[in-house]
């Protein structure tokens, strides 16, 4: 039998509780079954979930498509999300746009805010915080931009930004946050569960 992870030789290694033959890889020491009955145990499950999340499929739709419970799908998404690393900070002296986006978890009573910043030059998200629409979360985003030696930071007219960003690099002029507002719209359209 070949290992499902590294494709090297695997030998028999006892039985599962249900009597199914278990194997152990000589190379990577991984233990596995020849055939899995439950789809959550298959090695391709996480890759499938990542692809479906990118396509904007909802949790219940994913569970029907993958033939596994919605609870298992949520647990897998949380595990995958916990492995995402924040980007490394490099002083770049770029122009940034900062905004926040509202969503909810389960019901509208359980509010959740995404506060994030994008680089105008790179057109990429450089930092984000998930939680409340608080000065504490905004401070973390702004501090990250100040470490990057920001040339200019554009925001909407939310009052808390005035106290966090130095006046010399802060601007709230009309239509200066177009790029980040477009990102917000893309997220809402593509991820229907955040709508």
mmCIF file with all atom_site columns, C-alpha atoms in Angstrom:
data_model
loop_
_atom_site.group_PDB
_atom_site.id
_atom_site.type_symbol
_atom_site.label_atom_id
_atom_site.label_alt_id
_atom_site.label_comp_id
_atom_site.label_asym_id
_atom_site.label_entity_id
_atom_site.label_seq_id
_atom_site.pdbx_PDB_ins_code
_atom_site.Cartn_x
_atom_site.Cartn_y
_atom_site.Cartn_z
_atom_site.occupancy
_atom_site.B_iso_or_equiv
_atom_site.pdbx_formal_charge
_atom_site.auth_seq_id
_atom_site.auth_comp_id
_atom_site.auth_asym_id
_atom_site.auth_atom_id
_atom_site.pdbx_PDB_model_num
ATOM 1   C CA . UNK A 1 1   ? 0.000   0.000  0.000  1.00 0.00 ? 1   UNK A CA 1
ATOM 2   C CA . UNK A 1 2   ? 1.262   3.519  -0.852 1.00 0.00 ? 2   UNK A CA 1
ATOM 3   C CA . UNK A 1 3   ? 1.086   6.378  1.657  1.00 0.00 ? 3   UNK A CA 1
ATOM 4   C CA . UNK A 1 4   ? -1.631  8.915  0.821  1.00 0.00 ? 4   UNK A CA 1
ATOM 5   C CA . UNK A 1 5   ? 0.562   11.812 1.952  1.00 0.00 ? 5   UNK A CA 1
ATOM 6   C CA . UNK A 1 6   ? 4.084   11.127 0.638  1.00 0.00 ? 6   UNK A CA 1
ATOM 7   C CA . UNK A 1 7   ? 3.353   8.213  -1.759 1.00 0.00 ? 7   UNK A CA 1
ATOM 8   C CA . UNK A 1 8   ? 6.039   5.969  -0.134 1.00 0.00 ? 8   UNK A CA 1
ATOM 9   C CA . UNK A 1 9   ? 5.676   2.379  1.089  1.00 0.00 ? 9   UNK A CA 1
ATOM 10  C CA . UNK A 1 10  ? 3.227   1.745  3.968  1.00 0.00 ? 10  UNK A CA 1
ATOM 11  C CA . UNK A 1 11  ? 2.807   -1.427 6.041  1.00 0.00 ? 11  UNK A CA 1
ATOM 12  C CA . UNK A 1 12  ? -0.141  -2.912 7.951  1.00 0.00 ? 12  UNK A CA 1
ATOM 13  C CA . UNK A 1 13  ? -0.466  -1.471 11.460 1.00 0.00 ? 13  UNK A CA 1
ATOM 14  C CA . UNK A 1 14  ? -3.363  -3.068 13.310 1.00 0.00 ? 14  UNK A CA 1
ATOM 15  C CA . UNK A 1 15  ? -7.081  -2.406 12.984 1.00 0.00 ? 15  UNK A CA 1
ATOM 16  C CA . UNK A 1 16  ? -9.507  0.413  13.719 1.00 0.00 ? 16  UNK A CA 1
ATOM 17  C CA . UNK A 1 17  ? -12.307 -0.119 16.300 1.00 0.00 ? 17  UNK A CA 1
ATOM 18  C CA . UNK A 1 18  ? -14.709 -0.979 13.483 1.00 0.00 ? 18  UNK A CA 1
ATOM 19  C CA . UNK A 1 19  ? -12.364 -3.696 12.166 1.00 0.00 ? 19  UNK A CA 1
ATOM 20  C CA . UNK A 1 20  ? -10.957 -1.736 9.186  1.00 0.00 ? 20  UNK A CA 1
ATOM 21  C CA . UNK A 1 21  ? -7.291  -2.375 8.340  1.00 0.00 ? 21  UNK A CA 1
ATOM 22  C CA . UNK A 1 22  ? -4.944  0.439  9.390  1.00 0.00 ? 22  UNK A CA 1
ATOM 23  C CA . UNK A 1 23  ? -1.612  1.268  7.687  1.00 0.00 ? 23  UNK A CA 1
ATOM 24  C CA . UNK A 1 24  ? 1.524   3.150  8.766  1.00 0.00 ? 24  UNK A CA 1
ATOM 25  C CA . UNK A 1 25  ? 3.929   4.880  6.396  1.00 0.00 ? 25  UNK A CA 1
ATOM 26  C CA . UNK A 1 26  ? 7.593   3.922  6.836  1.00 0.00 ? 26  UNK A CA 1
ATOM 27  C CA . UNK A 1 27  ? 8.714   7.370  5.663  1.00 0.00 ? 27  UNK A CA 1
ATOM 28  C CA . UNK A 1 28  ? 6.446   10.025 7.268  1.00 0.00 ? 28  UNK A CA 1
ATOM 29  C CA . UNK A 1 29  ? 5.026   7.772  10.065 1.00 0.00 ? 29  UNK A CA 1
ATOM 30  C CA . UNK A 1 30  ? 1.452   8.762  9.188  1.00 0.00 ? 30  UNK A CA 1
ATOM 31  C CA . UNK A 1 31  ? -1.299  6.270  10.054 1.00 0.00 ? 31  UNK A CA 1
ATOM 32  C CA . UNK A 1 32  ? -4.300  5.912  7.762  1.00 0.00 ? 32  UNK A CA 1
ATOM 33  C CA . UNK A 1 33  ? -7.012  3.577  6.483  1.00 0.00 ? 33  UNK A CA 1
ATOM 34  C CA . UNK A 1 34  ? -7.190  2.148  2.994  1.00 0.00 ? 34  UNK A CA 1
ATOM 35  C CA . UNK A 1 35  ? -10.673 3.578  2.333  1.00 0.00 ? 35  UNK A CA 1
ATOM 36  C CA . UNK A 1 36  ? -12.569 6.098  4.432  1.00 0.00 ? 36  UNK A CA 1
ATOM 37  C CA . UNK A 1 37  ? -16.339 5.940  4.789  1.00 0.00 ? 37  UNK A CA 1
ATOM 38  C CA . UNK A 1 38  ? -16.713 9.446  6.268  1.00 0.00 ? 38  UNK A CA 1
ATOM 39  C CA . UNK A 1 39  ? -15.724 12.282 3.891  1.00 0.00 ? 39  UNK A CA 1
ATOM 40  C CA . UNK A 1 40  ? -14.226 14.478 6.655  1.00 0.00 ? 40  UNK A CA 1
ATOM 41  C CA . UNK A 1 41  ? -11.347 11.994 7.039  1.00 0.00 ? 41  UNK A CA 1
ATOM 42  C CA . UNK A 1 42  ? -10.200 12.277 3.425  1.00 0.00 ? 42  UNK A CA 1
ATOM 43  C CA . UNK A 1 43  ? -6.969  14.224 2.874  1.00 0.00 ? 43  UNK A CA 1
ATOM 44  C CA . UNK A 1 44  ? -8.487  16.399 0.135  1.00 0.00 ? 44  UNK A CA 1
ATOM 45  C CA . UNK A 1 45  ? -11.272 17.749 2.389  1.00 0.00 ? 45  UNK A CA 1
ATOM 46  C CA . UNK A 1 46  ? -9.414  20.886 3.574  1.00 0.00 ? 46  UNK A CA 1
ATOM 47  C CA . UNK A 1 47  ? -8.411  21.801 0.018  1.00 0.00 ? 47  UNK A CA 1
ATOM 48  C CA . UNK A 1 48  ? -12.042 21.362 -1.095 1.00 0.00 ? 48  UNK A CA 1
ATOM 49  C CA . UNK A 1 49  ? -13.292 23.588 1.748  1.00 0.00 ? 49  UNK A CA 1
ATOM 50  C CA . UNK A 1 50  ? -10.775 26.332 0.878  1.00 0.00 ? 50  UNK A CA 1
ATOM 51  C CA . UNK A 1 51  ? -11.901 26.265 -2.762 1.00 0.00 ? 51  UNK A CA 1
ATOM 52  C CA . UNK A 1 52  ? -15.599 26.423 -1.830 1.00 0.00 ? 52  UNK A CA 1
ATOM 53  C CA . UNK A 1 53  ? -15.038 29.307 0.601  1.00 0.00 ? 53  UNK A CA 1
ATOM 54  C CA . UNK A 1 54  ? -13.263 31.244 -2.168 1.00 0.00 ? 54  UNK A CA 1
ATOM 55  C CA . UNK A 1 55  ? -16.266 30.625 -4.415 1.00 0.00 ? 55  UNK A CA 1
ATOM 56  C CA . UNK A 1 56  ? -18.539 32.095 -1.731 1.00 0.00 ? 56  UNK A CA 1
ATOM 57  C CA . UNK A 1 57  ? -20.516 28.950 -0.917 1.00 0.00 ? 57  UNK A CA 1
ATOM 58  C CA . UNK A 1 58  ? -22.424 28.986 2.382  1.00 0.00 ? 58  UNK A CA 1
ATOM 59  C CA . UNK A 1 59  ? -21.850 26.550 5.268  1.00 0.00 ? 59  UNK A CA 1
ATOM 60  C CA . UNK A 1 60  ? -25.046 24.525 4.755  1.00 0.00 ? 60  UNK A CA 1
ATOM 61  C CA . UNK A 1 61  ? -24.424 24.320 0.994  1.00 0.00 ? 61  UNK A CA 1
ATOM 62  C CA . UNK A 1 62  ? -20.870 23.135 1.652  1.00 0.00 ? 62  UNK A CA 1
ATOM 63  C CA . UNK A 1 63  ? -22.051 20.452 4.068  1.00 0.00 ? 63  UNK A CA 1
ATOM 64  C CA . UNK A 1 64  ? -24.531 19.108 1.479  1.00 0.00 ? 64  UNK A CA 1
ATOM 65  C CA . UNK A 1 65  ? -21.945 19.228 -1.313 1.00 0.00 ? 65  UNK A CA 1
ATOM 66  C CA . UNK A 1 66  ? -19.189 17.520 0.716  1.00 0.00 ? 66  UNK A CA 1
ATOM 67  C CA . UNK A 1 67  ? -21.662 15.108 2.390  1.00 0.00 ? 67  UNK A CA 1
ATOM 68  C CA . UNK A 1 68  ? -20.547 15.981 5.936  1.00 0.00 ? 68  UNK A CA 1
ATOM 69  C CA . UNK A 1 69  ? -22.126 17.826 8.864  1.00 0.00 ? 69  UNK A CA 1
ATOM 70  C CA . UNK A 1 70  ? -22.260 21.634 9.036  1.00 0.00 ? 70  UNK A CA 1
ATOM 71  C CA . UNK A 1 71  ? -20.548 21.506 12.449 1.00 0.00 ? 71  UNK A CA 1
ATOM 72  C CA . UNK A 1 72  ? -17.576 19.659 10.948 1.00 0.00 ? 72  UNK A CA 1
ATOM 73  C CA . UNK A 1 73  ? -17.361 22.185 8.096  1.00 0.00 ? 73  UNK A CA 1
ATOM 74  C CA . UNK A 1 74  ? -17.317 25.073 10.620 1.00 0.00 ? 74  UNK A CA 1
ATOM 75  C CA . UNK A 1 75  ? -14.624 23.353 12.704 1.00 0.00 ? 75  UNK A CA 1
ATOM 76  C CA . UNK A 1 76  ? -12.467 22.798 9.623  1.00 0.00 ? 76  UNK A CA 1
ATOM 77  C CA . UNK A 1 77  ? -12.876 26.458 8.551  1.00 0.00 ? 77  UNK A CA 1
ATOM 78  C CA . UNK A 1 78  ? -11.801 27.611 12.037 1.00 0.00 ? 78  UNK A CA 1
ATOM 79  C CA . UNK A 1 79  ? -8.737  25.341 11.954 1.00 0.00 ? 79  UNK A CA 1
ATOM 80  C CA . UNK A 1 80  ? -7.767  26.582 8.485  1.00 0.00 ? 80  UNK A CA 1
ATOM 81  C CA . UNK A 1 81  ? -8.318  30.223 9.529  1.00 0.00 ? 81  UNK A CA 1
ATOM 82  C CA . UNK A 1 82  ? -6.174  29.815 12.672 1.00 0.00 ? 82  UNK A CA 1
ATOM 83  C CA . UNK A 1 83  ? -3.194  28.885 10.462 1.00 0.00 ? 83  UNK A CA 1
ATOM 84  C CA . UNK A 1 84  ? -3.349  32.144 8.464  1.00 0.00 ? 84  UNK A CA 1
ATOM 85  C CA . UNK A 1 85  ? -0.336  34.288 9.315  1.00 0.00 ? 85  UNK A CA 1
ATOM 86  C CA . UNK A 1 86  ? -0.392  38.075 9.435  1.00 0.00 ? 86  UNK A CA 1
ATOM 87  C CA . UNK A 1 87  ? 1.774   39.691 6.735  1.00 0.00 ? 87  UNK A CA 1
ATOM 88  C CA . UNK A 1 88  ? 5.320   40.705 7.703  1.00 0.00 ? 88  UNK A CA 1
ATOM 89  C CA . UNK A 1 89  ? 5.789   44.447 8.178  1.00 0.00 ? 89  UNK A CA 1
ATOM 90  C CA . UNK A 1 90  ? 8.313   46.151 5.916  1.00 0.00 ? 90  UNK A CA 1
ATOM 91  C CA . UNK A 1 91  ? 8.770   49.954 5.880  1.00 0.00 ? 91  UNK A CA 1
ATOM 92  C CA . UNK A 1 92  ? 7.350   50.887 2.497  1.00 0.00 ? 92  UNK A CA 1
ATOM 93  C CA . UNK A 1 93  ? 6.304   54.573 2.626  1.00 0.00 ? 93  UNK A CA 1
ATOM 94  C CA . UNK A 1 94  ? 3.136   53.991 0.618  1.00 0.00 ? 94  UNK A CA 1
ATOM 95  C CA . UNK A 1 95  ? -0.344  55.477 0.540  1.00 0.00 ? 95  UNK A CA 1
ATOM 96  C CA . UNK A 1 96  ? -3.056  53.548 2.383  1.00 0.00 ? 96  UNK A CA 1
ATOM 97  C CA . UNK A 1 97  ? -6.835  53.491 2.666  1.00 0.00 ? 97  UNK A CA 1
ATOM 98  C CA . UNK A 1 98  ? -8.545  52.385 5.895  1.00 0.00 ? 98  UNK A CA 1
ATOM 99  C CA . UNK A 1 99  ? -12.185 51.355 6.312  1.00 0.00 ? 99  UNK A CA 1
ATOM 100 C CA . UNK A 1 100 ? -14.453 49.072 8.283  1.00 0.00 ? 100 UNK A CA 1
ATOM 101 C CA . UNK A 1 101 ? -17.146 46.634 7.182  1.00 0.00 ? 101 UNK A CA 1
ATOM 102 C CA . UNK A 1 102 ? -20.116 45.307 9.165  1.00 0.00 ? 102 UNK A CA 1
ATOM 103 C CA . UNK A 1 103 ? -21.303 41.711 9.208  1.00 0.00 ? 103 UNK A CA 1
ATOM 104 C CA . UNK A 1 104 ? -22.893 39.312 11.681 1.00 0.00 ? 104 UNK A CA 1
ATOM 105 C CA . UNK A 1 105 ? -22.386 35.747 12.898 1.00 0.00 ? 105 UNK A CA 1
ATOM 106 C CA . UNK A 1 106 ? -25.529 33.616 12.964 1.00 0.00 ? 106 UNK A CA 1
ATOM 107 C CA . UNK A 1 107 ? -27.949 36.448 13.786 1.00 0.00 ? 107 UNK A CA 1
ATOM 108 C CA . UNK A 1 108 ? -27.910 40.232 13.445 1.00 0.00 ? 108 UNK A CA 1
ATOM 109 C CA . UNK A 1 109 ? -27.688 40.523 17.232 1.00 0.00 ? 109 UNK A CA 1
ATOM 110 C CA . UNK A 1 110 ? -24.185 39.029 17.049 1.00 0.00 ? 110 UNK A CA 1
ATOM 111 C CA . UNK A 1 111 ? -22.400 41.876 15.245 1.00 0.00 ? 111 UNK A CA 1
ATOM 112 C CA . UNK A 1 112 ? -18.898 41.535 13.849 1.00 0.00 ? 112 UNK A CA 1
ATOM 113 C CA . UNK A 1 113 ? -16.735 44.259 12.277 1.00 0.00 ? 113 UNK A CA 1
ATOM 114 C CA . UNK A 1 114 ? -13.767 43.914 9.956  1.00 0.00 ? 114 UNK A CA 1
ATOM 115 C CA . UNK A 1 115 ? -11.357 46.878 10.123 1.00 0.00 ? 115 UNK A CA 1
ATOM 116 C CA . UNK A 1 116 ? -8.620  46.779 7.518  1.00 0.00 ? 116 UNK A CA 1
ATOM 117 C CA . UNK A 1 117 ? -6.172  48.752 5.408  1.00 0.00 ? 117 UNK A CA 1
ATOM 118 C CA . UNK A 1 118 ? -5.107  48.367 1.780  1.00 0.00 ? 118 UNK A CA 1
ATOM 119 C CA . UNK A 1 119 ? -2.088  49.704 -0.070 1.00 0.00 ? 119 UNK A CA 1
ATOM 120 C CA . UNK A 1 120 ? -2.970  51.863 -3.065 1.00 0.00 ? 120 UNK A CA 1
ATOM 121 C CA . UNK A 1 121 ? 0.234   50.957 -4.875 1.00 0.00 ? 121 UNK A CA 1
ATOM 122 C CA . UNK A 1 122 ? 0.090   47.175 -4.358 1.00 0.00 ? 122 UNK A CA 1
ATOM 123 C CA . UNK A 1 123 ? -3.748  46.897 -4.325 1.00 0.00 ? 123 UNK A CA 1
ATOM 124 C CA . UNK A 1 124 ? -3.456  44.409 -1.433 1.00 0.00 ? 124 UNK A CA 1
ATOM 125 C CA . UNK A 1 125 ? -4.709  44.148 2.139  1.00 0.00 ? 125 UNK A CA 1
ATOM 126 C CA . UNK A 1 126 ? -1.791  44.994 4.431  1.00 0.00 ? 126 UNK A CA 1
ATOM 127 C CA . UNK A 1 127 ? -3.450  44.590 7.853  1.00 0.00 ? 127 UNK A CA 1
ATOM 128 C CA . UNK A 1 128 ? -6.831  43.672 9.336  1.00 0.00 ? 128 UNK A CA 1
ATOM 129 C CA . UNK A 1 129 ? -8.588  43.236 12.686 1.00 0.00 ? 129 UNK A CA 1
ATOM 130 C CA . UNK A 1 130 ? -11.838 41.352 13.308 1.00 0.00 ? 130 UNK A CA 1
ATOM 131 C CA . UNK A 1 131 ? -14.039 42.232 16.297 1.00 0.00 ? 131 UNK A CA 1
ATOM 132 C CA . UNK A 1 132 ? -15.917 45.324 17.415 1.00 0.00 ? 132 UNK A CA 1
ATOM 133 C CA . UNK A 1 133 ? -15.914 48.755 15.828 1.00 0.00 ? 133 UNK A CA 1
ATOM 134 C CA . UNK A 1 134 ? -13.727 50.008 18.647 1.00 0.00 ? 134 UNK A CA 1
ATOM 135 C CA . UNK A 1 135 ? -10.877 52.440 19.026 1.00 0.00 ? 135 UNK A CA 1
ATOM 136 C CA . UNK A 1 136 ? -8.724  49.535 20.276 1.00 0.00 ? 136 UNK A CA 1
ATOM 137 C CA . UNK A 1 137 ? -9.069  47.579 16.985 1.00 0.00 ? 137 UNK A CA 1
ATOM 138 C CA . UNK A 1 138 ? -8.636  50.730 14.885 1.00 0.00 ? 138 UNK A CA 1
ATOM 139 C CA . UNK A 1 139 ? -5.469  51.549 16.873 1.00 0.00 ? 139 UNK A CA 1
ATOM 140 C CA . UNK A 1 140 ? -3.914  48.192 15.918 1.00 0.00 ? 140 UNK A CA 1
ATOM 141 C CA . UNK A 1 141 ? -4.538  48.815 12.203 1.00 0.00 ? 141 UNK A CA 1
ATOM 142 C CA . UNK A 1 142 ? -3.236  52.405 12.341 1.00 0.00 ? 142 UNK A CA 1
ATOM 143 C CA . UNK A 1 143 ? -0.145  51.421 14.374 1.00 0.00 ? 143 UNK A CA 1
ATOM 144 C CA . UNK A 1 144 ? 0.718   48.873 11.702 1.00 0.00 ? 144 UNK A CA 1
ATOM 145 C CA . UNK A 1 145 ? 0.513   51.567 9.012  1.00 0.00 ? 145 UNK A CA 1
ATOM 146 C CA . UNK A 1 146 ? 2.623   53.988 11.045 1.00 0.00 ? 146 UNK A CA 1
ATOM 147 C CA . UNK A 1 147 ? 5.287   51.251 11.411 1.00 0.00 ? 147 UNK A CA 1
ATOM 148 C CA . UNK A 1 148 ? 5.272   51.059 7.613  1.00 0.00 ? 148 UNK A CA 1
ATOM 149 C CA . UNK A 1 149 ? 6.090   54.817 7.525  1.00 0.00 ? 149 UNK A CA 1
ATOM 150 C CA . UNK A 1 150 ? 2.900   55.697 5.645  1.00 0.00 ? 150 UNK A CA 1
ATOM 151 C CA . UNK A 1 151 ? 3.075   58.704 3.285  1.00 0.00 ? 151 UNK A CA 1
ATOM 152 C CA . UNK A 1 152 ? -0.680  59.310 3.425  1.00 0.00 ? 152 UNK A CA 1
ATOM 153 C CA . UNK A 1 153 ? -3.645  57.546 5.075  1.00 0.00 ? 153 UNK A CA 1
ATOM 154 C CA . UNK A 1 154 ? -7.125  58.099 3.639  1.00 0.00 ? 154 UNK A CA 1
ATOM 155 C CA . UNK A 1 155 ? -10.212 57.295 5.734  1.00 0.00 ? 155 UNK A CA 1
ATOM 156 C CA . UNK A 1 156 ? -13.884 58.141 5.903  1.00 0.00 ? 156 UNK A CA 1
ATOM 157 C CA . UNK A 1 157 ? -15.044 60.802 8.386  1.00 0.00 ? 157 UNK A CA 1
ATOM 158 C CA . UNK A 1 158 ? -15.345 58.452 11.390 1.00 0.00 ? 158 UNK A CA 1
ATOM 159 C CA . UNK A 1 159 ? -14.356 60.565 14.418 1.00 0.00 ? 159 UNK A CA 1
ATOM 160 C CA . UNK A 1 160 ? -11.981 58.089 16.078 1.00 0.00 ? 160 UNK A CA 1
ATOM 161 C CA . UNK A 1 161 ? -9.521  58.218 13.152 1.00 0.00 ? 161 UNK A CA 1
ATOM 162 C CA . UNK A 1 162 ? -8.732  61.894 13.877 1.00 0.00 ? 162 UNK A CA 1
ATOM 163 C CA . UNK A 1 163 ? -7.297  61.012 17.290 1.00 0.00 ? 163 UNK A CA 1
ATOM 164 C CA . UNK A 1 164 ? -5.302  58.010 16.019 1.00 0.00 ? 164 UNK A CA 1
ATOM 165 C CA . UNK A 1 165 ? -3.666  59.320 12.819 1.00 0.00 ? 165 UNK A CA 1
ATOM 166 C CA . UNK A 1 166 ? -1.253  62.287 12.764 1.00 0.00 ? 166 UNK A CA 1
ATOM 167 C CA . UNK A 1 167 ? -2.915  65.244 11.019 1.00 0.00 ? 167 UNK A CA 1
ATOM 168 C CA . UNK A 1 168 ? 0.020   65.695 8.606  1.00 0.00 ? 168 UNK A CA 1
ATOM 169 C CA . UNK A 1 169 ? -0.626  62.328 6.873  1.00 0.00 ? 169 UNK A CA 1
ATOM 170 C CA . UNK A 1 170 ? -4.395  61.963 7.428  1.00 0.00 ? 170 UNK A CA 1
ATOM 171 C CA . UNK A 1 171 ? -6.986  62.895 4.789  1.00 0.00 ? 171 UNK A CA 1
ATOM 172 C CA . UNK A 1 172 ? -10.779 62.476 4.640  1.00 0.00 ? 172 UNK A CA 1
ATOM 173 C CA . UNK A 1 173 ? -11.333 64.129 1.271  1.00 0.00 ? 173 UNK A CA 1
ATOM 174 C CA . UNK A 1 174 ? -14.264 63.088 -0.911 1.00 0.00 ? 174 UNK A CA 1
ATOM 175 C CA . UNK A 1 175 ? -13.744 59.956 -3.079 1.00 0.00 ? 175 UNK A CA 1
ATOM 176 C CA . UNK A 1 176 ? -10.329 59.105 -1.618 1.00 0.00 ? 176 UNK A CA 1
ATOM 177 C CA . UNK A 1 177 ? -11.448 55.685 -0.305 1.00 0.00 ? 177 UNK A CA 1
ATOM 178 C CA . UNK A 1 178 ? -12.777 54.343 -3.616 1.00 0.00 ? 178 UNK A CA 1
ATOM 179 C CA . UNK A 1 179 ? -10.418 51.336 -3.748 1.00 0.00 ? 179 UNK A CA 1
ATOM 180 C CA . UNK A 1 180 ? -11.282 50.026 -0.288 1.00 0.00 ? 180 UNK A CA 1
ATOM 181 C CA . UNK A 1 181 ? -15.018 50.628 -0.800 1.00 0.00 ? 181 UNK A CA 1
ATOM 182 C CA . UNK A 1 182 ? -14.747 48.519 -3.957 1.00 0.00 ? 182 UNK A CA 1
ATOM 183 C CA . UNK A 1 183 ? -13.094 45.755 -1.866 1.00 0.00 ? 183 UNK A CA 1
ATOM 184 C CA . UNK A 1 184 ? -16.031 45.946 0.571  1.00 0.00 ? 184 UNK A CA 1
ATOM 185 C CA . UNK A 1 185 ? -18.506 45.551 -2.273 1.00 0.00 ? 185 UNK A CA 1
ATOM 186 C CA . UNK A 1 186 ? -16.571 42.592 -3.732 1.00 0.00 ? 186 UNK A CA 1
ATOM 187 C CA . UNK A 1 187 ? -16.582 40.817 -0.358 1.00 0.00 ? 187 UNK A CA 1
ATOM 188 C CA . UNK A 1 188 ? -20.329 41.353 0.066  1.00 0.00 ? 188 UNK A CA 1
ATOM 189 C CA . UNK A 1 189 ? -21.125 40.157 -3.452 1.00 0.00 ? 189 UNK A CA 1
ATOM 190 C CA . UNK A 1 190 ? -18.770 37.161 -3.527 1.00 0.00 ? 190 UNK A CA 1
ATOM 191 C CA . UNK A 1 191 ? -19.363 35.875 0.013  1.00 0.00 ? 191 UNK A CA 1
ATOM 192 C CA . UNK A 1 192 ? -23.133 35.721 0.267  1.00 0.00 ? 192 UNK A CA 1
ATOM 193 C CA . UNK A 1 193 ? -23.086 34.687 3.915  1.00 0.00 ? 193 UNK A CA 1
ATOM 194 C CA . UNK A 1 194 ? -21.527 38.069 4.799  1.00 0.00 ? 194 UNK A CA 1
ATOM 195 C CA . UNK A 1 195 ? -24.241 39.985 2.912  1.00 0.00 ? 195 UNK A CA 1
#
